[in-house]
Structure formats: structure tokens, C-alpha cells
Amino acid sequence: MDQRSYNQYCATARTLDIVGERWTLLLIRELLTGPKRFGDLQNSLRGLGTGLLSARLKHLEREGLAQKITLPAPARTPAYALTEAGEELESAVLALAQWGMKWAMGERREGETFHTGWTVLGLRAYFVPEAAVGLRATYEFRVGDEVFHADVDDGTIATLHGPAQRPDAVIEADEDLFADIASGRTDLAAGLKDGRAVASGDPDLLRRLEDLFVRPPARDRPGSPAEAVRRS
């Protein structure tokens, strides 16, 4: 597959030469939460055909952003993981997510898929480091069939798929609540108050959730379809 280039000696253009093709940044998004098998990537990226997925993965390998690995026991199956260079794109992906929450999300459109697993990275985008200074806690989330957790450590956060070894607090909810959180209709604190989510564990840590994870307030772009609907 031919690789297009902007042919500009500019750091932004060079970066877009590498990650600007369709689906490439979404592949990086998936791998930022840990190694994934080919089938895992297919399930998360509906609409991306097998051939194009293979091509995009080969591109990431060729550019030194991803590599093939073998998952440890008991899986022992081939998978893909980011290299150091690929992992350093996290801040750029989170910045895009934060911008999108503010300026692009709006209501869920017909036909748009939503995977709770995307919340694993979304928690990092919602995280408020200043609210976590001096705090050390592990939150486990059980949402539908997905289980993931967040380790908060003095203003930093790590989010991972799978259960925590010793969670300080556990939050259980269905996928619809997290889709509504993504759209800005509600937030986790409201979900806990109205019963759409249930929680157990340290009460003080549960109370701090409202300050730890905050969605940027949504805004309408001037002249956008969303603004036109709001004004009509």
C-alpha cells in the first residue's frame, strides 16, 4: 500500500505522515490500554476490514510504533503491543479525546457503535490530577461484561483491563450508563445517586469520584449542525 506524504519538513506534517491515515490513531488508541490480539482489534474496530487492519498493523510495525509479541501464560497467543515510540502518543490521543468531549461528541448518532472498553482510556482523559494529590486508591469498574480498574497514585493514574487484585472501591453499572456519560447526559456521580450504578468499598474514596473524573463541559462549534439545531 502506497504511503502518502505531505512532503513538508515540519514535525506536525511528519507525524501526520505516520499516523494520519484513517484507522491508524484508533489502532493506537486500542493498544494504549495494553496488548491486543488480532481478533480483539477486529471486535473493537467494527467497519475495519481484515485486509486493511493487516495493512495498518504492518504500517505501525514498519514505522516502529507497534510490534508483535506473545502473550504470557495461560494465553500464549500472538498479539500486538506498542513500542516506546507508540506509547508516547498517549498524550496526543488523550488531547484529541478531551477536545472531542468538549467540541465533537454531542448525541450518539444512529449506527454508531460504543464499547465500554474504550472507557479504560477515557478515564485517563477525564482524570483531574489536582484532585488526586496525596491520594492512593484502586477503583474497579464492572460494566456489563467488561471489568477494568484504575490505580490512582498521588496525582497520577494508570487504567488497565481486568480486575484489580485488591480494589478499595468497586463500581457496577450497565453499558448504557457509560454511553450516556460519554454523551454528557449524566456523570458517574449522578449514576450512583439515581441507582443506575451501585458501589461498594471505602465511602470516602467513593465520594471523591465526583472530583477525580470530570468530563469537560460540551460546547457547540460556531456554524456546526449541533449549534444550528440548538438555535432552531
Coordinates of C-alpha atoms in Angstrom, one line a residue:
M1 CA 0.0 0.0 0.0
D2 CA 1.4 3.4 -1.0
Q3 CA 2.0 5.8 1.8
R4 CA 1.0 9.3 1.1
S5 CA 3.1 12.2 2.4
Y6 CA 2.6 15.9 2.8
N7 CA 6.2 16.4 1.7
Q8 CA 6.8 19.1 4.3
Y9 CA 9.8 19.3 6.5
C10 CA 7.7 20.0 9.6
A11 CA 7.3 17.9 12.8
T12 CA 3.5 18.1 12.6
A13 CA 3.4 17.1 8.9
R14 CA 6.0 14.3 9.5
T15 CA 3.8 12.9 12.4
L16 CA 0.7 13.0 10.3
D17 CA 2.6 11.2 7.5
I18 CA 3.0 8.3 10.0
V19 CA -0.3 8.4 12.0
G20 CA -2.7 10.4 9.8
E21 CA -4.2 7.6 7.7
R22 CA -7.8 6.5 8.6
W23 CA -8.0 4.0 11.4
T24 CA -4.3 4.4 12.4
L25 CA -4.9 6.5 15.5
L26 CA -7.8 4.3 16.5
L27 CA -5.5 1.3 16.4
I28 CA -3.1 3.2 18.7
R29 CA -6.0 4.1 21.0
E30 CA -6.7 0.4 21.3
L31 CA -3.1 -0.6 22.0
L32 CA -2.7 2.2 24.6
T33 CA -4.6 0.1 27.1
G34 CA -2.4 -3.0 26.6
P35 CA -1.5 -5.7 24.1
K36 CA -4.3 -6.9 21.8
R37 CA -4.8 -10.0 19.6
F38 CA -5.8 -9.5 16.0
G39 CA -9.4 -10.7 16.8
D40 CA -9.6 -8.3 19.8
L41 CA -8.8 -5.4 17.4
Q42 CA -11.4 -6.6 14.9
N43 CA -14.1 -6.7 17.6
S44 CA -13.3 -3.2 18.8
L45 CA -13.0 -1.6 15.3
R46 CA -16.1 -2.7 13.5
G47 CA -16.1 -1.5 9.9
L48 CA -12.3 -2.0 9.5
G49 CA -11.9 -4.9 7.1
T50 CA -9.4 -7.7 7.7
G51 CA -7.2 -6.7 4.9
L52 CA -7.0 -3.0 5.9
L53 CA -6.4 -4.0 9.5
S54 CA -3.5 -6.1 8.5
A55 CA -2.1 -3.3 6.4
R56 CA -2.4 -0.8 9.2
L57 CA -0.7 -3.1 11.6
K58 CA 2.2 -3.7 9.2
H59 CA 2.5 0.1 8.8
L60 CA 2.7 0.6 12.5
E61 CA 5.4 -2.2 12.7
R62 CA 7.3 -0.7 9.8
E63 CA 7.3 2.7 11.4
G64 CA 8.4 1.4 14.8
L65 CA 5.2 2.2 16.7
A66 CA 4.0 -1.4 17.3
Q67 CA 5.5 -4.9 17.5
K68 CA 4.4 -8.5 17.6
I69 CA 4.6 -10.2 20.9
T70 CA 3.4 -13.4 22.5
L71 CA 1.0 -13.0 25.5
P72 CA 2.2 -14.7 28.7
A73 CA 0.7 -17.9 30.1
P74 CA -2.0 -19.1 30.1
A75 CA -2.9 -17.4 26.8
R76 CA 0.4 -17.8 24.9
T77 CA -1.1 -16.4 21.8
P78 CA 0.3 -13.8 19.3
A79 CA -0.7 -10.2 19.9
Y80 CA 0.4 -6.6 19.1
A81 CA 1.8 -4.1 21.5
L82 CA 3.1 -0.5 21.3
T83 CA 6.7 0.3 21.3
E84 CA 8.1 3.1 23.4
A85 CA 7.6 5.5 20.5
G86 CA 4.0 4.3 20.2
E87 CA 3.3 4.7 23.9
E88 CA 4.5 8.3 23.8
L89 CA 1.5 9.1 21.5
E90 CA -0.8 8.7 24.6
S91 CA -0.7 12.4 25.4
A92 CA -1.7 13.3 21.8
V93 CA -4.5 10.8 21.8
L94 CA -5.8 12.0 25.2
A95 CA -5.7 15.6 24.0
L96 CA -7.8 14.7 21.0
A97 CA -10.2 12.8 23.2
Q98 CA -10.5 15.8 25.6
W99 CA -11.1 18.2 22.6
G100 CA -13.7 15.8 21.2
M101 CA -15.6 15.6 24.5
K102 CA -15.8 19.4 24.5
W103 CA -16.4 20.2 20.8
A104 CA -17.4 17.0 18.9
M105 CA -19.3 14.4 20.9
G106 CA -22.9 15.6 21.2
E107 CA -25.7 13.0 21.0
R108 CA -25.0 9.4 19.8
R109 CA -25.8 9.1 16.1
E110 CA -27.8 6.2 14.7
G111 CA -25.5 3.3 13.8
E112 CA -22.6 4.4 16.0
T113 CA -21.0 1.6 18.0
F114 CA -20.0 2.0 21.6
H115 CA -17.6 -0.3 23.5
T116 CA -17.3 0.0 27.3
G117 CA -13.7 -1.0 26.9
W118 CA -13.0 2.5 25.4
T119 CA -13.7 3.8 28.9
V120 CA -10.4 2.4 30.1
L121 CA -8.6 5.1 28.1
G122 CA -11.5 7.6 28.6
L123 CA -10.9 7.6 32.4
R124 CA -7.4 9.0 31.7
A125 CA -8.9 11.8 29.7
Y126 CA -11.5 12.6 32.4
F127 CA -8.9 12.4 35.2
V128 CA -8.1 15.5 37.3
P129 CA -4.6 15.2 38.7
E130 CA -5.0 18.1 41.1
A131 CA -7.9 16.3 42.8
A132 CA -5.7 13.2 43.4
V133 CA -2.8 14.8 45.1
G134 CA -1.8 12.7 48.1
L135 CA -4.4 10.0 47.2
R136 CA -3.6 6.3 46.7
A137 CA -6.5 4.2 45.7
T138 CA -7.7 1.5 43.3
Y139 CA -11.1 1.6 41.8
E140 CA -12.6 -1.4 40.0
F141 CA -15.3 -1.0 37.4
R142 CA -17.7 -3.8 36.3
V143 CA -19.7 -2.6 33.3
G144 CA -21.7 -5.3 31.5
D145 CA -19.2 -8.0 30.5
E146 CA -16.2 -5.6 30.9
V147 CA -14.0 -5.4 34.0
F148 CA -11.3 -2.8 34.3
H149 CA -9.6 -0.8 37.1
A150 CA -7.9 2.5 37.8
D151 CA -4.9 2.9 40.1
V152 CA -4.6 6.4 41.4
D153 CA -1.3 7.3 42.9
D154 CA -0.6 10.9 44.2
G155 CA -1.9 12.8 41.1
T156 CA -1.2 10.1 38.5
I157 CA -3.4 7.4 37.1
A158 CA -3.0 4.0 35.4
T159 CA -6.0 2.3 33.9
L160 CA -6.0 -1.4 32.9
H161 CA -8.3 -4.1 31.6
G162 CA -9.2 -6.8 34.0
P163 CA -10.0 -6.9 37.7
A164 CA -7.8 -5.3 40.4
Q165 CA -6.1 -7.5 42.9
R166 CA -7.3 -5.5 46.0
P167 CA -9.7 -2.8 45.0
D168 CA -10.5 -0.1 47.5
A169 CA -13.9 0.6 45.8
V170 CA -16.0 -1.3 43.2
I171 CA -18.5 0.3 40.9
E172 CA -21.0 -1.7 38.9
A173 CA -23.2 -0.4 36.1
D174 CA -24.6 -1.3 32.7
E175 CA -23.2 -0.1 29.3
D176 CA -26.0 2.4 28.7
L177 CA -24.9 4.5 31.7
F178 CA -21.4 4.8 30.4
A179 CA -22.7 5.6 26.9
D180 CA -24.7 8.4 28.5
I181 CA -21.6 9.6 30.4
A182 CA -19.7 9.8 27.1
S183 CA -22.5 11.9 25.6
G184 CA -22.5 14.3 28.5
R185 CA -26.1 13.4 29.5
T186 CA -25.0 12.4 33.0
D187 CA -21.9 11.6 35.0
L188 CA -20.8 8.7 37.3
A189 CA -21.7 10.6 40.5
A190 CA -25.3 11.1 39.2
G191 CA -25.4 7.5 38.2
L192 CA -24.5 6.4 41.7
K193 CA -27.1 8.7 43.2
D194 CA -30.0 7.7 41.0
G195 CA -29.3 3.9 41.2
R196 CA -28.1 3.3 37.7
A197 CA -24.8 2.3 39.3
V198 CA -24.0 0.7 42.6
A199 CA -20.8 0.9 44.6
S200 CA -19.1 -0.8 47.5
G201 CA -16.0 -0.2 49.4
D202 CA -14.4 2.8 51.2
P203 CA -17.1 5.5 51.4
D204 CA -14.6 8.4 51.4
L205 CA -12.9 7.1 48.2
L206 CA -16.3 6.8 46.6
R207 CA -17.2 10.4 47.5
R208 CA -14.0 11.5 45.8
L209 CA -15.0 10.1 42.4
E210 CA -17.0 13.2 41.6
D211 CA -13.8 15.3 41.7
L212 CA -11.4 12.7 40.3
F213 CA -13.2 12.2 37.0
V214 CA -14.7 15.2 35.3
R215 CA -15.9 15.4 31.7
P216 CA -15.1 18.8 30.0
P217 CA -18.3 20.8 29.5
A218 CA -19.6 20.4 26.0
R219 CA -19.5 23.4 23.6
D220 CA -21.1 24.0 20.2
R221 CA -18.8 24.9 17.3
P222 CA -19.9 28.1 15.6
G223 CA -21.9 27.2 12.5
S224 CA -21.9 23.5 13.2
P225 CA -25.0 21.3 12.7
A226 CA -25.3 20.9 16.5
E227 CA -25.4 24.6 17.1
A228 CA -28.0 25.1 14.3
V229 CA -30.3 22.5 15.9
R230 CA -29.9 24.2 19.3
R231 CA -30.7 27.7 17.9
S232 CA -33.7 26.5 15.9

